[in-house]
Tab-separated table of C-alpha atoms and ligand atoms in Angstrom:
chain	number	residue	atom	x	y	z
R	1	UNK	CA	41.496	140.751	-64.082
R	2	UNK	CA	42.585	139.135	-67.200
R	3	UNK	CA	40.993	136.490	-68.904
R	4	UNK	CA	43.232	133.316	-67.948
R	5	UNK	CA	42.794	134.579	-64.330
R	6	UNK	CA	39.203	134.875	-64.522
R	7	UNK	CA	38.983	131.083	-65.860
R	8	UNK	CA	41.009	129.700	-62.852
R	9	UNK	CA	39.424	127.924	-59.926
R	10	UNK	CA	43.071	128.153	-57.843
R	11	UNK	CA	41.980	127.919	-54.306
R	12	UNK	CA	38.413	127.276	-54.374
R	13	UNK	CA	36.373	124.071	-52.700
R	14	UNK	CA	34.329	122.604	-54.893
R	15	UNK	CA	32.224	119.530	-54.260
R	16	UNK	CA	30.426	117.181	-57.557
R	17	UNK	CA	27.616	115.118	-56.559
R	18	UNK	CA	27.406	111.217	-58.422
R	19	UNK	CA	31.381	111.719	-59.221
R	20	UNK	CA	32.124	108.006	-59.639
R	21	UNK	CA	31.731	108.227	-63.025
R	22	UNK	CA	30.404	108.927	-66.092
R	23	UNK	CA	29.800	113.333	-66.573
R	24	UNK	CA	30.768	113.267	-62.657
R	25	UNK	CA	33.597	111.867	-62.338
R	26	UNK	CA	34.884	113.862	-65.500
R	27	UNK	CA	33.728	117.157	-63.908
R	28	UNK	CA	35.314	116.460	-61.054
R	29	UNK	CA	38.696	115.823	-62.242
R	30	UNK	CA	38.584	118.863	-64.451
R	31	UNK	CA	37.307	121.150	-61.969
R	32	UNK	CA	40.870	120.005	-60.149
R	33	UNK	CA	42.861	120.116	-63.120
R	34	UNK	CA	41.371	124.047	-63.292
R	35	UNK	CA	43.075	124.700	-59.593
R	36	UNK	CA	40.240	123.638	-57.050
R	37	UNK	CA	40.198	121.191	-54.155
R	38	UNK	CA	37.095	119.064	-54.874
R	39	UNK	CA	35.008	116.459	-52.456
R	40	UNK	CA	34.128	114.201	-54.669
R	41	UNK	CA	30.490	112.332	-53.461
R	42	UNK	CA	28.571	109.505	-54.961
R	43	UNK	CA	26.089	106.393	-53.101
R	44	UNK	CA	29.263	104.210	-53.217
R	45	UNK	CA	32.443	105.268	-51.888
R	46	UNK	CA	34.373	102.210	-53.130
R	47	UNK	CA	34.012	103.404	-56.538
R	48	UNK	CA	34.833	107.272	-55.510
R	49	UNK	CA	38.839	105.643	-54.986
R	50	UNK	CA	39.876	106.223	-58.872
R	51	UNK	CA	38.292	109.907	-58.921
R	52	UNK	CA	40.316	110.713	-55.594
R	53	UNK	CA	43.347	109.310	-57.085
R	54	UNK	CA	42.678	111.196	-60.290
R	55	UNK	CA	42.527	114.710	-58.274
R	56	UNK	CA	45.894	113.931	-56.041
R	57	UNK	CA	47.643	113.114	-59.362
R	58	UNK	CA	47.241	117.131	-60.325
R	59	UNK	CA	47.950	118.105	-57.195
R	60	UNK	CA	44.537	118.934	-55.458
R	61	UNK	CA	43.283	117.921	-52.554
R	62	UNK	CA	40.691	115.275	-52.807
R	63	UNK	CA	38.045	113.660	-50.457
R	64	UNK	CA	35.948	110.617	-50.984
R	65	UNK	CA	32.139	111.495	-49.527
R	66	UNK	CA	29.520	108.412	-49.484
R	67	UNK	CA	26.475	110.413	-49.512
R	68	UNK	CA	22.534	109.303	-51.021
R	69	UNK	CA	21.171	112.552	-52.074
R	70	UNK	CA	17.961	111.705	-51.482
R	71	UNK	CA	18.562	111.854	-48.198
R	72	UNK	CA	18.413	114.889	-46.156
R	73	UNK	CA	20.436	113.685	-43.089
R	74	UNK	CA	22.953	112.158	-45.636
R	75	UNK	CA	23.488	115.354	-47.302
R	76	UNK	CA	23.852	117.223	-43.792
R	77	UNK	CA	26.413	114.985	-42.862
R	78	UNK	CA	28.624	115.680	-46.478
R	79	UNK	CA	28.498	119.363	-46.287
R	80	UNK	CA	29.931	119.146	-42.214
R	81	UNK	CA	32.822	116.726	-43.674
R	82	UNK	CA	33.227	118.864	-45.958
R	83	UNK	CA	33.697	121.856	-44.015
R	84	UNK	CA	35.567	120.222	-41.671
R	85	UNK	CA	37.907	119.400	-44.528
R	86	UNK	CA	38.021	122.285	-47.082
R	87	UNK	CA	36.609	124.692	-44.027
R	88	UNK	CA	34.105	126.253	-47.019
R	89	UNK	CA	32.600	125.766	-50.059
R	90	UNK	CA	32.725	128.265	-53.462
R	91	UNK	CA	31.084	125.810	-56.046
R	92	UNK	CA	28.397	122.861	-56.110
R	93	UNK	CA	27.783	120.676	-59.010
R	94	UNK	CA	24.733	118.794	-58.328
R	95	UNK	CA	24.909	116.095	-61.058
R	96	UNK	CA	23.634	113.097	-59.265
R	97	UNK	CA	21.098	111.318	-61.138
R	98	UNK	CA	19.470	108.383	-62.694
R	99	UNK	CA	17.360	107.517	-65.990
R	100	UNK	CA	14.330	104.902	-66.038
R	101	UNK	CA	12.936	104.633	-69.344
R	102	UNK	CA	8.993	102.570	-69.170
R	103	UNK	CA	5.693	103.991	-70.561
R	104	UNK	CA	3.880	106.429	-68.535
R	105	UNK	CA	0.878	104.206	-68.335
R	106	UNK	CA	3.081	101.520	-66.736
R	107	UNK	CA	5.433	102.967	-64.345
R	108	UNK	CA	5.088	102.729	-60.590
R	109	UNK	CA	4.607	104.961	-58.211
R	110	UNK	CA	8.163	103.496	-56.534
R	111	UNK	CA	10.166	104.227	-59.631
R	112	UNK	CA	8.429	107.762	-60.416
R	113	UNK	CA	9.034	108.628	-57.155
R	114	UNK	CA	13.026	107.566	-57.356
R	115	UNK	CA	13.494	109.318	-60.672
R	116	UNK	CA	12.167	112.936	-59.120
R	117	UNK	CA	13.600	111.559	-55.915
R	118	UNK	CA	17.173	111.550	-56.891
R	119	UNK	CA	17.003	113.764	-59.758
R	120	UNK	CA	15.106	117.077	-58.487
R	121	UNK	CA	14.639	116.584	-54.717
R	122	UNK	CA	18.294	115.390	-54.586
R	123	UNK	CA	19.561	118.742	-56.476
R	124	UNK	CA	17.588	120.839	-54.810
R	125	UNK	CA	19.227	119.066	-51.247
R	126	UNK	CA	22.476	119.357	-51.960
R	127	UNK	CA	21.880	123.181	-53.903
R	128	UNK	CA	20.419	124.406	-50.282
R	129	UNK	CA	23.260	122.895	-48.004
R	130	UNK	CA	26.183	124.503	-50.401
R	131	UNK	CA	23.493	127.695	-50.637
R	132	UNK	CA	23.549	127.805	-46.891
R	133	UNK	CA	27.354	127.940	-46.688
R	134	UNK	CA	27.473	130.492	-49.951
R	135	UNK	CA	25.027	132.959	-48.847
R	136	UNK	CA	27.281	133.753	-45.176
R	137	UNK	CA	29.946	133.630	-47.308
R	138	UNK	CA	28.167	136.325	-50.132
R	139	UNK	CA	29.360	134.480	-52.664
R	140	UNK	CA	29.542	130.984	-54.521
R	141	UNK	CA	28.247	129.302	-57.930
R	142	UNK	CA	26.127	126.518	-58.063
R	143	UNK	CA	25.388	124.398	-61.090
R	144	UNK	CA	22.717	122.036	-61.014
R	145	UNK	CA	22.587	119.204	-63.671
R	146	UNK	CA	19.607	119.608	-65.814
R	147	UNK	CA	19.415	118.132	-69.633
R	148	UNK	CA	17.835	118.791	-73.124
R	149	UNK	CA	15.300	116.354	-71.776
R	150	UNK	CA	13.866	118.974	-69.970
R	151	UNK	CA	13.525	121.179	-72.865
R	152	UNK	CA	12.555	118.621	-75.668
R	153	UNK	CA	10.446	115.330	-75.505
R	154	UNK	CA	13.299	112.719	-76.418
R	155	UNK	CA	12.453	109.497	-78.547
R	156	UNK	CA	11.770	106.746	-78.862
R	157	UNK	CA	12.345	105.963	-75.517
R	158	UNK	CA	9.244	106.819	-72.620
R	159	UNK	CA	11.224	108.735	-70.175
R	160	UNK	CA	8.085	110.802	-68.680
R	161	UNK	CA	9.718	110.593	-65.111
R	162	UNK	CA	13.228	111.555	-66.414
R	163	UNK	CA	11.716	115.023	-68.755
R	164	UNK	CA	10.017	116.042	-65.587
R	165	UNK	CA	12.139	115.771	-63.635
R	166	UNK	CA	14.930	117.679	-65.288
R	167	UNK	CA	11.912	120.622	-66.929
R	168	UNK	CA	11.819	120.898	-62.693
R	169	UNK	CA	15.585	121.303	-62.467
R	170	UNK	CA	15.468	124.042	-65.198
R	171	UNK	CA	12.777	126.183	-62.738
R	172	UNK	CA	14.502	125.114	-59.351
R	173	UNK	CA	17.655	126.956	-60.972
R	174	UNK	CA	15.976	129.813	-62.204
R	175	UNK	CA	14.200	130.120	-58.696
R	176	UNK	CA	17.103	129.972	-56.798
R	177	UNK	CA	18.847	132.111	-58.973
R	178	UNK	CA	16.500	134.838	-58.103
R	179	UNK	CA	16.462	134.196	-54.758
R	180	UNK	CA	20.191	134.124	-53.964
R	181	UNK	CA	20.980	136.730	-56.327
R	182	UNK	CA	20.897	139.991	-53.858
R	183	UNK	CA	23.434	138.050	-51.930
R	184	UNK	CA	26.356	137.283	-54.662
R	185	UNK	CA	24.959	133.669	-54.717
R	186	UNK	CA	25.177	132.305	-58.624
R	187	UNK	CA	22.845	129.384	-59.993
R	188	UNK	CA	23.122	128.149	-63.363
R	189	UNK	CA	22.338	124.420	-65.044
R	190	UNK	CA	24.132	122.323	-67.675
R	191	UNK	CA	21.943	121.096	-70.405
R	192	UNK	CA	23.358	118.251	-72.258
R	193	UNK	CA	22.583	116.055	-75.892
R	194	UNK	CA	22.821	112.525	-75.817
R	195	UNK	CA	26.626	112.155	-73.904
R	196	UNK	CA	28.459	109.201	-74.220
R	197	UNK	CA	28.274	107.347	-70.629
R	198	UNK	CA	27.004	104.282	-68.577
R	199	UNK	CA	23.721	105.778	-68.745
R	200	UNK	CA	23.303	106.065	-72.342
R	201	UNK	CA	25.419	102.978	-72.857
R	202	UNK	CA	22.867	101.107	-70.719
R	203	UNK	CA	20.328	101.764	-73.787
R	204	UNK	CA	22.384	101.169	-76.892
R	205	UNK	CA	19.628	100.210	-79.248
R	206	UNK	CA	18.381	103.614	-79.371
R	207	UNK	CA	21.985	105.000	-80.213
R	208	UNK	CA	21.731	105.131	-83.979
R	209	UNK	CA	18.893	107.072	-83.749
R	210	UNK	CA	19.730	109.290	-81.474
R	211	UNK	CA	22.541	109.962	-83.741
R	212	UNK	CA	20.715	110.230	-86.697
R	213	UNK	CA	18.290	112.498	-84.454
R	214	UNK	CA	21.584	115.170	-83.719
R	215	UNK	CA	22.382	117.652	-86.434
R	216	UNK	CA	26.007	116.867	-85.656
R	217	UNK	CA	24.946	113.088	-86.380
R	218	UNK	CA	26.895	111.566	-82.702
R	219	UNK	CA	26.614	111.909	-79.457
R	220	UNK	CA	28.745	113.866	-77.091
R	221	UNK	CA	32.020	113.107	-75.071
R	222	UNK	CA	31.940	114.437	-71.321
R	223	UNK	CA	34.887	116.460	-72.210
R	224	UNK	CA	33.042	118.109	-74.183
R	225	UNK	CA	30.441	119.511	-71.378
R	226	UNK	CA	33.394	120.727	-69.293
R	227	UNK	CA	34.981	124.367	-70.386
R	228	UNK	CA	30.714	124.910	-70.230
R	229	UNK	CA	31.354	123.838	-66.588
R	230	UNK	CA	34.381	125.734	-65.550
R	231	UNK	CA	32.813	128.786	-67.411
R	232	UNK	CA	29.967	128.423	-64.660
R	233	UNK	CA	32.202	128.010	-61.687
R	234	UNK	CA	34.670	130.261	-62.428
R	235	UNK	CA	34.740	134.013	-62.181
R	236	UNK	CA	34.475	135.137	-65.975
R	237	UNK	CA	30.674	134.400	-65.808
R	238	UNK	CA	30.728	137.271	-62.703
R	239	UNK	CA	27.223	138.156	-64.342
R	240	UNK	CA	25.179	134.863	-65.391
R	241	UNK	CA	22.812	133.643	-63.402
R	242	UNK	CA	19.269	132.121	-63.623
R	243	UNK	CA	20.757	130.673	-67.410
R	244	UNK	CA	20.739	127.276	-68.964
R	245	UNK	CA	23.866	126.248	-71.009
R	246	UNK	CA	22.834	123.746	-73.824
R	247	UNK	CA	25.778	121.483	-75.025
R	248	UNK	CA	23.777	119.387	-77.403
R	249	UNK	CA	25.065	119.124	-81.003
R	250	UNK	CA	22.481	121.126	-82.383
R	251	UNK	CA	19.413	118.604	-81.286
R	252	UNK	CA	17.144	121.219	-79.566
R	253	UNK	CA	17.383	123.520	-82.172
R	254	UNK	CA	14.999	120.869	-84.758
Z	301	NDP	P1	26.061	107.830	-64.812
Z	301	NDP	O1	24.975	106.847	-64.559
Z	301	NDP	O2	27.251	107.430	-65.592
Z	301	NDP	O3	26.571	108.465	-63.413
Z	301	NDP	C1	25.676	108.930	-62.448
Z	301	NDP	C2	26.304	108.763	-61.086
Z	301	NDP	O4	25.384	109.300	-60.121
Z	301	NDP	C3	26.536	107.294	-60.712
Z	301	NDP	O5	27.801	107.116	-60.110
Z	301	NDP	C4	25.404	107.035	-59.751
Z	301	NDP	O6	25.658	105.999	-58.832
Z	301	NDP	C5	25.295	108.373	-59.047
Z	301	NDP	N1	24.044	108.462	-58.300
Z	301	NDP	C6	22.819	108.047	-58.707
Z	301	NDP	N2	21.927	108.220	-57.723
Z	301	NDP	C7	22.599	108.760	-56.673
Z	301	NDP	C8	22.211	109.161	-55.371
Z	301	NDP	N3	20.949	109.007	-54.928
Z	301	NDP	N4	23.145	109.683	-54.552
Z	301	NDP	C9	24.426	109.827	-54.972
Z	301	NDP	N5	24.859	109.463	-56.190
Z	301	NDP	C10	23.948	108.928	-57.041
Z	301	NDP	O7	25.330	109.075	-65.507
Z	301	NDP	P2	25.890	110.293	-66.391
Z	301	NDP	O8	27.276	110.635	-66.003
Z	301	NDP	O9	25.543	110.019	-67.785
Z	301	NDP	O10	24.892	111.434	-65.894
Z	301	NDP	C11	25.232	112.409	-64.910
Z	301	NDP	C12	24.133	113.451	-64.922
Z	301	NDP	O11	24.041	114.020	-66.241
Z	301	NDP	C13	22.745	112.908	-64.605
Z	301	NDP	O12	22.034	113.854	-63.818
Z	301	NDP	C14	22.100	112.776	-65.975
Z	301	NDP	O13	20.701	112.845	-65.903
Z	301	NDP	C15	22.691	113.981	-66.671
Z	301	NDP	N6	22.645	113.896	-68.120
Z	301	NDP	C16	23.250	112.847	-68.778
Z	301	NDP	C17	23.182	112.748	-70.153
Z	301	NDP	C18	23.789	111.619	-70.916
Z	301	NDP	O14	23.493	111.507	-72.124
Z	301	NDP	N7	24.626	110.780	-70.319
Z	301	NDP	C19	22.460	113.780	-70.939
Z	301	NDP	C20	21.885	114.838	-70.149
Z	301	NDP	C21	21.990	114.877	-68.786
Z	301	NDP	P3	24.984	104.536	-59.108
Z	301	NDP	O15	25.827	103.905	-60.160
Z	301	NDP	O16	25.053	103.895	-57.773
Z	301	NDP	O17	23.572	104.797	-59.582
C-alpha cells in the first residue's frame, strides 16, 4: 500500500467523544477532512450543530450524539445510534473530559469523584462499547485521550484529581492494548502540552508560566495534535499499539 493510502480514513466510521469543541471538535472535523464519516458526541447536543455542519461541508456524513459518558446506559444508547447509522465502527476517540484545579487537602469527594468520573471511567465506557463492536469485527483503533499530566506533576496549579486520572488513562490503554491485541484490536493515547482551548483559557493566569515552563516557550494549537491523531487511526500505524504519543513542546523532557 503506499504511503498516502495508508494515511487515509476513506470509508471508515469514526466516532469523537466531547466534540463540541475545543481538541474535540478539531479532531473531529479532521478525522472527516481525512475521508471518514464521524458521530460526533458531547453532554450538549445544541452545541454539537457547528461540528456537524463542519463535517457535511467536506462531504462526510455527520451525526449529532447527546451522550454523558459517565453514564453507562447513555453510552449504550450512542454506540446503537450509531450503528444504526454508520452500521459499524473502525475508530474511537475518547476525548471527553474535564479539569478541576483545588488543593488535595480541600477537594470533595463530589468533585474527585467527577474528575475520575468523566475522565477515566468515561474512557474506559466508551473504549469497551467501540471494543465490543471492533473485536467481532477483528479490527479497529481506539485512542483514548490521556495528557502530559499523567506523566509529569504540572504547576502551579493543584490538579491531583486531573494527574490521576489521566496516569490511569495511560495504564487503561496499555491494558487494553494487550488485551485486544490477539484480535487486530489497536489502543493507543494522545498525550498533550499545555493546548490552547476553553479549558486552559478558563485558567489564564497560569499561562505565562506555563509558557515559560515549555522549551518551545507557548502552548500548543489543536491542529497541532491532529496528523498525531490520524497517524493513530489510520492504517500506517498497522503495528503500534499499547504506545503513548506526546505532543508537548518539549515540556516532559525537563
Ligand atoms: P474543552 O473543555 O474545550 O472540551 C471538552 C469537551 O468535553 C466539552 O465540550 C465538554 O462539554 C465535553 N465533556 C465534558 N464532560 C463530558 C461528559 N461527561 N460527557 C460528554 N462530554 C463531556 O477541553 P479540551 O478540548 O481542552 O480537552 C479535550 C481533552 O483533551 C480532555 O480530555 C483534556 O483533559 C485533554 N487535554 C487537554 C489539554 C489542554 O491543554 N487543553 C492538554 C492535555 C489533555 P462541557 O462544556 O459540557 O463540559
Amino acid at each position: 500500500m503506499r504511503i498516502v493510502e495508508m494515511f487515509s480514513l476513506s470509508g471508515k466510521k469514526a466516532f469523537v467523544t466531547g466534540a463540541a469543541q475545543g481538541i474535540g471538535q478539531m479532531a473531529a472535523l479532521t478525522l472527516a477532512e481525512a475521508g471518514a464519516d464521524v458521530a460526533v458526541v458531547d453532554r450538549n447536543q445544541e452545541r454539537l450543530k457547528d461540528t456537524v455542519r463542519a463535517i457535511e461541508a467536506v462531504g462526510r456524513r455527520a451525526l449529532g450524539i447527546n451522550c454523558d459518558v459517565t453514564d453507562p446506559r447513555e453510552v449504550d444508547r450512542m454506540i446503537e445510534q450509531i450503528l444504526d447509522e454508520f452500521g459499524t465502527v473502525d475508530i474511537a476517540f475518547n476525548n471527553a473530559g474535564i479539569c478541576h484545579n483545588e488543593a488535595a487537602e480541600k477537594i470533595t469527594f463530589e468533585d474527585w469523584k467527577r474528575v475520575i468520573d468523566i475522565n477515566l471511567t468515561g474512557v474506559f465506557l466508551t473504549a469497551q462499547a467501540a471494543g465490543r463492536v471492533m473485536l467481532k469485527n477483528r479490527k479497529g483503533s481506539v485512542i483514548n485521550m490521556a495528557s502530559m499530566s499523567g506523566h509529569i506533576v504540572n504547576a502551579p496549579q493543584p490538579q491531583s484529581s486531573y494527574n490521576a486520572s489521566k496516569a490511569g488513562v495511560l495504564q487503561l490503554t496499555k491494558s487494553l492494548a494487550v488485551e485486544w491485541a490477539p484480535f487486530g484490536v489497536r489502543v493507543n493515547s494522545l498525550s498533550p502540552g499545555y493546548i490552547g482551548t476553553e479549558m486552559t483559557r478558563a485558567a489564564v493566569q497560569w499561562i505565562p508560566t506555563w509558557e515559560a515552563s515549555t522549551p518551545m516557550k507557548r502552548m500548543g494549537m489543536p491542529t497541532e495534535l491532529m496528523p498525531a491523531l490520524v497517524y493513530l487511526a489510520c492504517d500506517a500505524s498497522s503495528y503500534t499499539t499499547g504506545s503513548d504519543v506526546v505532543v508537548d513542546g518539549g515540556f516532559t523532557c525537563l
